[in-house]
PDB file of C-alpha atoms in Angstrom:
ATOM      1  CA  UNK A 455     -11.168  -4.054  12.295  1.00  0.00           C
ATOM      2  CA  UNK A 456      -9.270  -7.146  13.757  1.00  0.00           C
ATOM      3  CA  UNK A 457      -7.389  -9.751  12.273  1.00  0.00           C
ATOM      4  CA  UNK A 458      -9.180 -12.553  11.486  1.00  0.00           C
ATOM      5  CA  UNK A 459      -6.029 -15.610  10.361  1.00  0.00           C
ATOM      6  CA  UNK A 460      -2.666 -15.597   8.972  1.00  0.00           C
ATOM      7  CA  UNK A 461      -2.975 -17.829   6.130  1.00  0.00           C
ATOM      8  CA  UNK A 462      -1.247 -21.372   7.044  1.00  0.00           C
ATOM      9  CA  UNK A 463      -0.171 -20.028  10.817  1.00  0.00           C
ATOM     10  CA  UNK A 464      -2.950 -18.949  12.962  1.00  0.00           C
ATOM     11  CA  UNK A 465      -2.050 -17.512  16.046  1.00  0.00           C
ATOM     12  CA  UNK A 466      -1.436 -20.683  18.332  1.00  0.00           C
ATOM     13  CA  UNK A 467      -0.073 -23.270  16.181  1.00  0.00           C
ATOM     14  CA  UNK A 468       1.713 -26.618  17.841  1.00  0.00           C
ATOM     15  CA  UNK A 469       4.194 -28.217  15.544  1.00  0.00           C
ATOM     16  CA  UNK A 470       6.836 -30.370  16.471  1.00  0.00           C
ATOM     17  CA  UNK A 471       6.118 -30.193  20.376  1.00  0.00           C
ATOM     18  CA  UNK A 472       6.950 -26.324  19.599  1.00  0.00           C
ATOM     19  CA  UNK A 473       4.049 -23.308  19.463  1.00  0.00           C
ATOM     20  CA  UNK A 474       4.602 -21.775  16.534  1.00  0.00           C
ATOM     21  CA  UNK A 475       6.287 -18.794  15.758  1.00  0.00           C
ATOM     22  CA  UNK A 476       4.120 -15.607  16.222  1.00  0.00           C
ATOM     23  CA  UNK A 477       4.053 -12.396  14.892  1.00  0.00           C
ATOM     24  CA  UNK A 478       4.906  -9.801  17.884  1.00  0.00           C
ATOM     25  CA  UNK A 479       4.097  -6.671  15.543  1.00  0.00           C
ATOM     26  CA  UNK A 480       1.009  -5.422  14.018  1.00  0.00           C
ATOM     27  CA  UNK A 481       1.150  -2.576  11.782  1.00  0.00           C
ATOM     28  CA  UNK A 482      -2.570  -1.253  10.739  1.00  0.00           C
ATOM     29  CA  UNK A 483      -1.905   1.621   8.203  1.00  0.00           C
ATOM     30  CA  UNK A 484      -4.643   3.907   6.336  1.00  0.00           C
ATOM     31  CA  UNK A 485      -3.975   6.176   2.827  1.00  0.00           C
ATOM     32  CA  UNK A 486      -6.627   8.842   1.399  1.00  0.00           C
ATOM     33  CA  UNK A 487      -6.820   7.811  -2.473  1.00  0.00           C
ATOM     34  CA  UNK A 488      -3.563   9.609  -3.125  1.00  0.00           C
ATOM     35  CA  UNK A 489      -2.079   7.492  -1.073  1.00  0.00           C
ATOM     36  CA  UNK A 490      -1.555   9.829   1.539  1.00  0.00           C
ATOM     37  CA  UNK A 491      -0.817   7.972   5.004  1.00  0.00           C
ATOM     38  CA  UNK A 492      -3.372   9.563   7.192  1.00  0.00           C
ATOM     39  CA  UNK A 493      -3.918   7.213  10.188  1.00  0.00           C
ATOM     40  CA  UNK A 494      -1.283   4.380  11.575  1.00  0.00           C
ATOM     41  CA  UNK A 495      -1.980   2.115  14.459  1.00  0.00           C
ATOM     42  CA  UNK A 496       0.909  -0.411  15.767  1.00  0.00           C
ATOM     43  CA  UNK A 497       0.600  -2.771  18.110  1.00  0.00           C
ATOM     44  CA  UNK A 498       3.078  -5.649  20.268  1.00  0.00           C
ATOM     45  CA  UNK A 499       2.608  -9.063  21.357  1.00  0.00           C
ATOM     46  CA  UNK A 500       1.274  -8.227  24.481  1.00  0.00           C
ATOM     47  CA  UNK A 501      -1.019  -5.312  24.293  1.00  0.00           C
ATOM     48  CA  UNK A 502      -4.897  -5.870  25.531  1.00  0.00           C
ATOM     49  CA  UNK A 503      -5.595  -5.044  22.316  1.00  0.00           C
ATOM     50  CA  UNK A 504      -3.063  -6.404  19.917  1.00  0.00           C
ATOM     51  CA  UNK A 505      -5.172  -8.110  16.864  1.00  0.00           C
ATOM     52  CA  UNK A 506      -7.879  -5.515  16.999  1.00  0.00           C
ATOM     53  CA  UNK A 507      -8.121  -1.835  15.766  1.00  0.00           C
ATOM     54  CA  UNK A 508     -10.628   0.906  16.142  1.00  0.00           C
ATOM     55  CA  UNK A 509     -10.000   3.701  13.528  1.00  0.00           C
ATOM     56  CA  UNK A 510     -12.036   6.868  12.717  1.00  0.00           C
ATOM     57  CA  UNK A 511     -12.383   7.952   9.280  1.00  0.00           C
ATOM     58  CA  UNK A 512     -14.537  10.513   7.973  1.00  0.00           C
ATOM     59  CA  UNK A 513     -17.081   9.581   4.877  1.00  0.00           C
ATOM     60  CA  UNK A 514     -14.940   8.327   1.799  1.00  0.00           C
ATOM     61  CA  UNK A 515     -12.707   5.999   0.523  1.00  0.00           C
ATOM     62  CA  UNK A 516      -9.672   4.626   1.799  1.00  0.00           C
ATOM     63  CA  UNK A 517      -6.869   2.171   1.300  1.00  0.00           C
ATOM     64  CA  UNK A 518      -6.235  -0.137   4.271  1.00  0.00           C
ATOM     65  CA  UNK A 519      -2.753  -2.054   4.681  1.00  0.00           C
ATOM     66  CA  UNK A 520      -2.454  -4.340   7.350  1.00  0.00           C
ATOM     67  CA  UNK A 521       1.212  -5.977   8.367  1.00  0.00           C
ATOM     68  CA  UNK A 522       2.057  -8.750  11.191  1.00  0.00           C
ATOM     69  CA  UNK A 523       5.689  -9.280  11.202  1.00  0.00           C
ATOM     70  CA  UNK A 524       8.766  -9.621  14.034  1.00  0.00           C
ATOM     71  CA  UNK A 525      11.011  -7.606  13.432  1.00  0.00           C
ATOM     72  CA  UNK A 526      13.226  -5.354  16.081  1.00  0.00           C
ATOM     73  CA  UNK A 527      11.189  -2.119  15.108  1.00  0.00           C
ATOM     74  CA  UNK A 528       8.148  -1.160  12.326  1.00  0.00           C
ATOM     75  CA  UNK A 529       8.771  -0.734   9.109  1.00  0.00           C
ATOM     76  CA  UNK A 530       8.637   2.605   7.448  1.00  0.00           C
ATOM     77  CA  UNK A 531       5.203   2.589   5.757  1.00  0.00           C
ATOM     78  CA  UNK A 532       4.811   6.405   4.879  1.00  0.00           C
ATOM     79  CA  UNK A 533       4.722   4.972   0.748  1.00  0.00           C
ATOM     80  CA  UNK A 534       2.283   2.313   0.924  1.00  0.00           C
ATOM     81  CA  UNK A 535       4.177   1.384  -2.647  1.00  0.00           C
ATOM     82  CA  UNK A 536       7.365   0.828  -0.850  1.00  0.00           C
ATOM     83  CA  UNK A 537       7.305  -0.488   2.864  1.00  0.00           C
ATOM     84  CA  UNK A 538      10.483  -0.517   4.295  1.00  0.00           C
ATOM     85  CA  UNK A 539      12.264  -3.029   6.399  1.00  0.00           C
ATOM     86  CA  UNK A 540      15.792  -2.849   6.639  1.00  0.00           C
ATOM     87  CA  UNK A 541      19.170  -4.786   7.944  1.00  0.00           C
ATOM     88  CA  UNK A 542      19.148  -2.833  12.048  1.00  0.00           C
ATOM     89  CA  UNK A 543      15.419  -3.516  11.756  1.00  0.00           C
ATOM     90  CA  UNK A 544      15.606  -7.378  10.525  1.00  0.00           C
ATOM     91  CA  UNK A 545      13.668  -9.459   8.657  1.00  0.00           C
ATOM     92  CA  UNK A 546      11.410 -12.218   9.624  1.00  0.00           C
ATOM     93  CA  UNK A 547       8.434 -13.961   8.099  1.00  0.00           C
ATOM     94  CA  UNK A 548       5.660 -11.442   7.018  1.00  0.00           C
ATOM     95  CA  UNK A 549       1.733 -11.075   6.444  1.00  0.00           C
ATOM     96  CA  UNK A 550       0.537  -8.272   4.334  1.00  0.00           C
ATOM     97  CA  UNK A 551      -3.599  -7.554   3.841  1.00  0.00           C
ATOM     98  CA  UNK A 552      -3.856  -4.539   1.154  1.00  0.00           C
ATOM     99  CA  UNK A 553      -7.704  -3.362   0.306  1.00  0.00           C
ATOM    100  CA  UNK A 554      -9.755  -0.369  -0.028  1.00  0.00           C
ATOM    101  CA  UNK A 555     -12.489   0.492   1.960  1.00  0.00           C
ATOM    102  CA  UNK A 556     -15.508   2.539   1.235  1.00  0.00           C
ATOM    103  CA  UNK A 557     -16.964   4.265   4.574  1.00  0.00           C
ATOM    104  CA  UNK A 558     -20.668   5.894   4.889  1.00  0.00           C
ATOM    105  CA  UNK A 559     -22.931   6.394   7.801  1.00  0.00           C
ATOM    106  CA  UNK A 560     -22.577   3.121   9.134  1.00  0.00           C
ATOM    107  CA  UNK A 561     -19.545   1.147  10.810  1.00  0.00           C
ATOM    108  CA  UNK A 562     -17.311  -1.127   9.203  1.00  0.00           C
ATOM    109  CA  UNK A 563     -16.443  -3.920  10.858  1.00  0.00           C
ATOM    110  CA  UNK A 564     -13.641  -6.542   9.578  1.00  0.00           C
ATOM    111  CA  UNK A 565     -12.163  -9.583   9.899  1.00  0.00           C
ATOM    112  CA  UNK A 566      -9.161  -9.786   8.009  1.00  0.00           C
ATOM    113  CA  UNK A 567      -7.183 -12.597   6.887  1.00  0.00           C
ATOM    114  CA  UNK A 568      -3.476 -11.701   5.580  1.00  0.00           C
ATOM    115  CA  UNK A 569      -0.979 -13.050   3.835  1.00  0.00           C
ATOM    116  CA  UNK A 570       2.678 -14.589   4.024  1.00  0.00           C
ATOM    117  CA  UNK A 571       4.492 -12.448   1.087  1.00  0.00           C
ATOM    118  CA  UNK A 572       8.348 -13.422   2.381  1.00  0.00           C
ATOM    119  CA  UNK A 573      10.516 -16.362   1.105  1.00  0.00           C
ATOM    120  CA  UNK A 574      12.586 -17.990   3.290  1.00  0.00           C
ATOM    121  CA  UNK A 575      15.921 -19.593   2.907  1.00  0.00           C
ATOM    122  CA  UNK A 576      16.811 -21.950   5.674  1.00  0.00           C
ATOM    123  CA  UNK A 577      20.857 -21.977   5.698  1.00  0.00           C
ATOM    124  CA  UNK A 578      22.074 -25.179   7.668  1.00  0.00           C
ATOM    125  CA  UNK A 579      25.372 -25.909   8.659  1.00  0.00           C
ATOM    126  CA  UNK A 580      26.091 -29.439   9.301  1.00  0.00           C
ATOM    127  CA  UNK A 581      29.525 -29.442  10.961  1.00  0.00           C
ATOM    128  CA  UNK A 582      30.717 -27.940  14.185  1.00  0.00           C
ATOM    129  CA  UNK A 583      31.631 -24.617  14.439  1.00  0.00           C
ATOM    130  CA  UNK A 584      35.822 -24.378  14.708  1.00  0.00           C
ATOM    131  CA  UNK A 585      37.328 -22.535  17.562  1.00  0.00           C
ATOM    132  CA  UNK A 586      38.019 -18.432  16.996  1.00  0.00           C
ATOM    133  CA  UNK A 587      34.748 -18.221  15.013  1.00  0.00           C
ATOM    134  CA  UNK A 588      32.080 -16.419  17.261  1.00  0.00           C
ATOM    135  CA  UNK A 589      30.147 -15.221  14.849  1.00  0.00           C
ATOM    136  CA  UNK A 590      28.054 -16.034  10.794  1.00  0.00           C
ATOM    137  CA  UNK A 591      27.631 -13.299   8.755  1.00  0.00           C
ATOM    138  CA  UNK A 592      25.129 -13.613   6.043  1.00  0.00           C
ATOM    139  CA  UNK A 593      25.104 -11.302   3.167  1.00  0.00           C
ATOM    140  CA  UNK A 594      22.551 -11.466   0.578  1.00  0.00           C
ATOM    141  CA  UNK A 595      21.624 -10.086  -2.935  1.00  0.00           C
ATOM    142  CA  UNK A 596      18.282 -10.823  -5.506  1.00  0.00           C
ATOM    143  CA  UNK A 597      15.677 -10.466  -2.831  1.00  0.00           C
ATOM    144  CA  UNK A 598      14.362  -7.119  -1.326  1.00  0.00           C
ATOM    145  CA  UNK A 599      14.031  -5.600   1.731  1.00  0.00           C
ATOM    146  CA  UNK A 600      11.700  -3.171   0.698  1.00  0.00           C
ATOM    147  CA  UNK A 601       7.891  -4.607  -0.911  1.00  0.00           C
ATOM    148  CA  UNK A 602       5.117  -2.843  -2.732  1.00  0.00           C
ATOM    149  CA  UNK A 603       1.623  -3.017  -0.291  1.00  0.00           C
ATOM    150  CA  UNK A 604       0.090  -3.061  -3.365  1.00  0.00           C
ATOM    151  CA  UNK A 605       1.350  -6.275  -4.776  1.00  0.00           C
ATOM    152  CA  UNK A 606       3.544  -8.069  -2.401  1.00  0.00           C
ATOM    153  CA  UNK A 607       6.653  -8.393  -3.876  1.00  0.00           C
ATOM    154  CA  UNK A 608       9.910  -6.593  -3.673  1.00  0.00           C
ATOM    155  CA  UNK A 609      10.682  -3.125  -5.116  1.00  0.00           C
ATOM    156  CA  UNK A 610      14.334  -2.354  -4.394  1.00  0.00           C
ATOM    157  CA  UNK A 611      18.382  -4.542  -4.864  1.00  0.00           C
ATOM    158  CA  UNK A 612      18.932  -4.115  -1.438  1.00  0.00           C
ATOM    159  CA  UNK A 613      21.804  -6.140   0.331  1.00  0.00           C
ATOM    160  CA  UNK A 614      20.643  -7.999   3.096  1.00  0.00           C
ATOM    161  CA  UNK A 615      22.685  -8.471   6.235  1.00  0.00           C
ATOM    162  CA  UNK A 616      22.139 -10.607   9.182  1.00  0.00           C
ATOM    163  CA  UNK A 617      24.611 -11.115  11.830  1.00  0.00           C
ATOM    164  CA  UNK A 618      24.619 -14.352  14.488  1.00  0.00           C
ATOM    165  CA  UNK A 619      26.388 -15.108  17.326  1.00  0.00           C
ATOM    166  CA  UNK A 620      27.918 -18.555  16.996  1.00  0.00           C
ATOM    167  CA  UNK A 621      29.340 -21.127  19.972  1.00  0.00           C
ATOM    168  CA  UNK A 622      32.840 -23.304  19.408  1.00  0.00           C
ATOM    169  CA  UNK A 623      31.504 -26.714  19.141  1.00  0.00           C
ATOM    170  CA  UNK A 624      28.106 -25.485  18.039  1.00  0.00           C
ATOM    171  CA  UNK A 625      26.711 -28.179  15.326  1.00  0.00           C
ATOM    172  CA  UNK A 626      24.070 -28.237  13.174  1.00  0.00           C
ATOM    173  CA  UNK A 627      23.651 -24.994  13.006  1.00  0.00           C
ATOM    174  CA  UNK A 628      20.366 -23.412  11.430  1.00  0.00           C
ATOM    175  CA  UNK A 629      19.644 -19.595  10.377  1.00  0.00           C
ATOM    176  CA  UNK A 630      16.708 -18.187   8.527  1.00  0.00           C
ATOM    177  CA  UNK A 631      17.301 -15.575   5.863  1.00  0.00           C
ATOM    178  CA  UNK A 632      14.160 -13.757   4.609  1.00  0.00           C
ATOM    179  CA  UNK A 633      13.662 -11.475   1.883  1.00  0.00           C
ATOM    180  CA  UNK A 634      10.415  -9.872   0.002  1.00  0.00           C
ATOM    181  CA  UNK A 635      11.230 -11.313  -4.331  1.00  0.00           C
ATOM    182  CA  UNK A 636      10.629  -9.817  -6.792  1.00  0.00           C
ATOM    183  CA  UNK A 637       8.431 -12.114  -8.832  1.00  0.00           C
ATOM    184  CA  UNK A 638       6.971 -15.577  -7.258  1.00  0.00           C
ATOM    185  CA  UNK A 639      10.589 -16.876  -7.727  1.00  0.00           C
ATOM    186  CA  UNK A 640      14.185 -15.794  -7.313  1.00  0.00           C
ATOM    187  CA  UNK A 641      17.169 -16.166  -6.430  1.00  0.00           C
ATOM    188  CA  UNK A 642      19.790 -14.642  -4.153  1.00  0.00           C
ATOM    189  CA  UNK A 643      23.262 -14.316  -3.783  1.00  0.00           C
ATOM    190  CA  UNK A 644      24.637 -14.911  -0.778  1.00  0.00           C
ATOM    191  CA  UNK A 645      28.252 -14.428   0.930  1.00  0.00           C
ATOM    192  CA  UNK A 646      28.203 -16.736   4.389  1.00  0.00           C
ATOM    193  CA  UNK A 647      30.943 -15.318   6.357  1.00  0.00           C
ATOM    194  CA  UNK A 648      32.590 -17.161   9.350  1.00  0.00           C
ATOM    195  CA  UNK A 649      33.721 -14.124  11.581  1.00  0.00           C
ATOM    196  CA  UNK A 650      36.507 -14.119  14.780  1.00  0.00           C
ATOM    197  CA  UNK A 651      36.049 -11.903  17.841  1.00  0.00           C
ATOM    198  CA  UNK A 652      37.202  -9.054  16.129  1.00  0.00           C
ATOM    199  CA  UNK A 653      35.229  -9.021  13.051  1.00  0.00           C
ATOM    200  CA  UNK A 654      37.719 -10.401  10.668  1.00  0.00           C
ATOM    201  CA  UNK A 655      36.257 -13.310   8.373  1.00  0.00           C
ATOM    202  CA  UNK A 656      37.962 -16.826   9.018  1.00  0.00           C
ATOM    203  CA  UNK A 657      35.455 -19.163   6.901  1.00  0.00           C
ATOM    204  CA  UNK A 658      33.943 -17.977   3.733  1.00  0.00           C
ATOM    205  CA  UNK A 659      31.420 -19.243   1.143  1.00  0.00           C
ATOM    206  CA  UNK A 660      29.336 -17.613  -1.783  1.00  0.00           C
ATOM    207  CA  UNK A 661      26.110 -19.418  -3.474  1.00  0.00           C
ATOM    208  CA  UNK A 662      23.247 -18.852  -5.727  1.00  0.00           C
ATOM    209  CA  UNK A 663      20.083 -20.352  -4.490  1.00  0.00           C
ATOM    210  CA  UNK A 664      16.876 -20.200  -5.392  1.00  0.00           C
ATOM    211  CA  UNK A 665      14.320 -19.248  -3.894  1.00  0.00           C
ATOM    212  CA  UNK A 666       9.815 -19.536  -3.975  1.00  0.00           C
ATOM    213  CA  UNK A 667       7.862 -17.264  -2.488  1.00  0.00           C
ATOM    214  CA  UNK A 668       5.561 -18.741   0.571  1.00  0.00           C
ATOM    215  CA  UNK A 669       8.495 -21.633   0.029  1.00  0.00           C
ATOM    216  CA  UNK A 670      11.177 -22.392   2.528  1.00  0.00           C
ATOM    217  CA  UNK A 671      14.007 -24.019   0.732  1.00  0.00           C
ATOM    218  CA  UNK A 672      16.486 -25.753   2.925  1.00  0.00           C
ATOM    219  CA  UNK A 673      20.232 -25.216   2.133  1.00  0.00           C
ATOM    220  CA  UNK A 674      22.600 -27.562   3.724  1.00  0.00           C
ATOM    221  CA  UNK A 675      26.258 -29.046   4.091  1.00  0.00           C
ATOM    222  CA  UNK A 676      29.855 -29.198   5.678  1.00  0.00           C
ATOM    223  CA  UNK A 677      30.365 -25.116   5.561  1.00  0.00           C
ATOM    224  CA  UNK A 678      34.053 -25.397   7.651  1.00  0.00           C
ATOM    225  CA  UNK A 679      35.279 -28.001   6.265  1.00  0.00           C
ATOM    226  CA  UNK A 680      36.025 -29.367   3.193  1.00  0.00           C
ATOM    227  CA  UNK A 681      36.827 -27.885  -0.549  1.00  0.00           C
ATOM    228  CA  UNK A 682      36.257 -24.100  -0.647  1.00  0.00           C
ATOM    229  CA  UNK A 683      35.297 -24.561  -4.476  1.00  0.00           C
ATOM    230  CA  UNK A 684      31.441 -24.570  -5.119  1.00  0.00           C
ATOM    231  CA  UNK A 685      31.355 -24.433  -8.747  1.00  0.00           C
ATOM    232  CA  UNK A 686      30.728 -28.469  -8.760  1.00  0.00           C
ATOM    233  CA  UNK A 687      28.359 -28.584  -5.781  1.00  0.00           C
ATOM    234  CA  UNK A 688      24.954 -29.626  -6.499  1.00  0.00           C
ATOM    235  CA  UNK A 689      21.688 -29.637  -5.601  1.00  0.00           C
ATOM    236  CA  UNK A 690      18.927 -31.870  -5.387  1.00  0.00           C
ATOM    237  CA  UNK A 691      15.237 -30.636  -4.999  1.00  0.00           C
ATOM    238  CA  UNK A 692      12.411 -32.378  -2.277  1.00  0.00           C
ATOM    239  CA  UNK A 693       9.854 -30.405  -1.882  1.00  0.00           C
ATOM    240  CA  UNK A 694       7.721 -31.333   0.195  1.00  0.00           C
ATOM    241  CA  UNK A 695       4.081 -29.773   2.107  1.00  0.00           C
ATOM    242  CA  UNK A 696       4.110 -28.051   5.653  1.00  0.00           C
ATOM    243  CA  UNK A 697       1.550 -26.892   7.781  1.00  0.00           C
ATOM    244  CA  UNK A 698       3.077 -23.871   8.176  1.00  0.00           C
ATOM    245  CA  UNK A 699       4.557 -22.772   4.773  1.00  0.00           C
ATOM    246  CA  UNK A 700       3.539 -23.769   1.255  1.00  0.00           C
ATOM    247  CA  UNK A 701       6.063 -25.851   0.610  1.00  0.00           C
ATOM    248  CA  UNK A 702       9.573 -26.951   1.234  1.00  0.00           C
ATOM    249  CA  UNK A 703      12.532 -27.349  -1.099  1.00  0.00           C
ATOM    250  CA  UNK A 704      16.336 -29.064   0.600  1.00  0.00           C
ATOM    251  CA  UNK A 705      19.669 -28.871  -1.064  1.00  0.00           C
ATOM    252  CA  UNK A 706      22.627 -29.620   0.189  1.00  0.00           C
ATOM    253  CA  UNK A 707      26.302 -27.731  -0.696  1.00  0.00           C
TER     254      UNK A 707
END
C-alpha cells in the first residue's frame, strides 16, 4: 500500500516562494474486525521507504487506518476509535485514510489518498513583544486532542497546551494552534499567556473563536498593548480559498 495524495497538499507544494509544509510521520495501522490492532508500521521523513508499506495479512478482513502528521512522537493508536495525540507530543496539521479491506489469494495493492481532519487557528500578534516576556503560552478548550479513525472528529475535552519561545522586539508574531472538533464546526477557548523567564505570566488574554474544520481562521490584533477588556472586541469574517486549506476565515481582537 502507498500513499497516493494528501488532499489539497501533495507532497512538494511551492507557495509563497516556500515548499510546503510536509508531513514527517506516517502511521499505517491494521485492526482484525474487533478492532484489535494487529499490525502497525511507522515511518519518518527520510526513510527509503517512507510513503510506501508492505504488510502481511492472512485471508480475511481488515480495517486499515492510515495517518501523516508532524508531530514530536506517534500517536497512541491501540483504539482505532480514539487516536491519541497529546500536549508533549504536539499537534500539527493531520491526514487520516480509514477503510476496510477484504484480502484473498491475491495481493492488494493501494494507492491511498487521505484526508486533512484538523482545524487550525492561526493566532497573530501584531505588536512587538515587550521586554521580560520570553515566552506565549497557549491554552485551549472545545477542540480535541484525541479523534475517532472512524469518523474524523474529536472524541475527548482535552486542554490543549502549546508553549513558544518568544524574542524582545519580536513583531508580528504568528502561532498555529490545531485541534481535532468535534462536529465540522467549533469553537475553542483559549487563554494566551505572555510568560517571563521564570514561568510567571506578565500578559494575559482569553477568547472564544470559532473555528471550521479543513478551515484556517486567522485571529489577529495588538495582544500587549492596549485595553485588557475583550467583551467589546469584534470580529469580522473574510474567508477566502487557499491552495492548501479549504478555506480561510481573519478576525482581528
Amino acid at each position: 500500500m502507498s500513499i497516493g495524495q494528501l488532499e489539497t497538499v501533495p507532497f512538494q507544494s511551492v507557495k509563497d516562494g516556500k515548499v510546503a509544509t510536509i508531513p514527517t510521520h506516517l502511521n499505517f495501522a491494521v485492526y482484525d474486525n474487533t478492532g484489535t490492532r494487529i499490525k502497525q508500521v511507522n515511518q519518518i521523513w527520510g526513510d527509503s521507504n517512507y510513503g510506501t508499506a508492505a504488510i502481511n495479512l492472512e485471508k480475511g478482513k481488515y480495517q486499515l487506518v492510515m495517518l501523516a502528521h508532524s508531530s514530536q512522537k506517534n500517536p497512541t493508536m491501540t483504539n482505532l476509535a480514539k487516536v491519541q495525540f497529546n500536549n508533549s507530543i504536539g499537534y500539527t496539521d493531520t491526514y487520516l485514510y480509514y477503510g476496510t479491506l477484504n484480502v484473498g489469494d491475491e495481493p492488494l495493492v493501494l494507492s491511498i489518498g487521505l484526508n486533512r481532519i484538523v482545524a487550525l487557528c492561526r493566532f497573530v500578534i501584531s505588536d512587538s513583544v515587550p521586554e521580560g516576556v520570553t515566552q506565549m503560552k497557549f491554552t485551549y478548550t472545545g477542540g480535541s486532542g484525541h479523534f475517532s479513525a472512524l469518523t474524523g472528529l474529536g472524541v475527548t475535552n482535552s486542554t490543549q497546551t502549546i508553549t513558544t519561545a518568544v524574542e524582545t522586539g519580536q513583531k508580528y508574531s504568528v502561532f498555529d494552534l490545531y485541534t481535532f472538533l468535534h462536529h465540522d464546526t467549533g469553537t475553542i477557548s483559549l487563554t494566551a499567556t505572555g510568560l517571563d523567564a521564570s514561568g510567571n505570566g506578565r500578559y494575559q488574554k482569553k477568547f472564544e473563536i470559532p473555528l471550521r474544520l479543513n478551515q484556517i481562521t486567522w485571529f489577529s490584533g495588538a495582544f500587549f498593548a492596549g485595553d485588557d477588556d475583550t467583551s467589546h472586541w469584534t470580529a469580522n469574517p473574510n474567508v477566502s480559498f487557499d491552495m492548501l486549506w479549504g478555506s480561510e476565515a481573519f478576525y482581528t481582537y
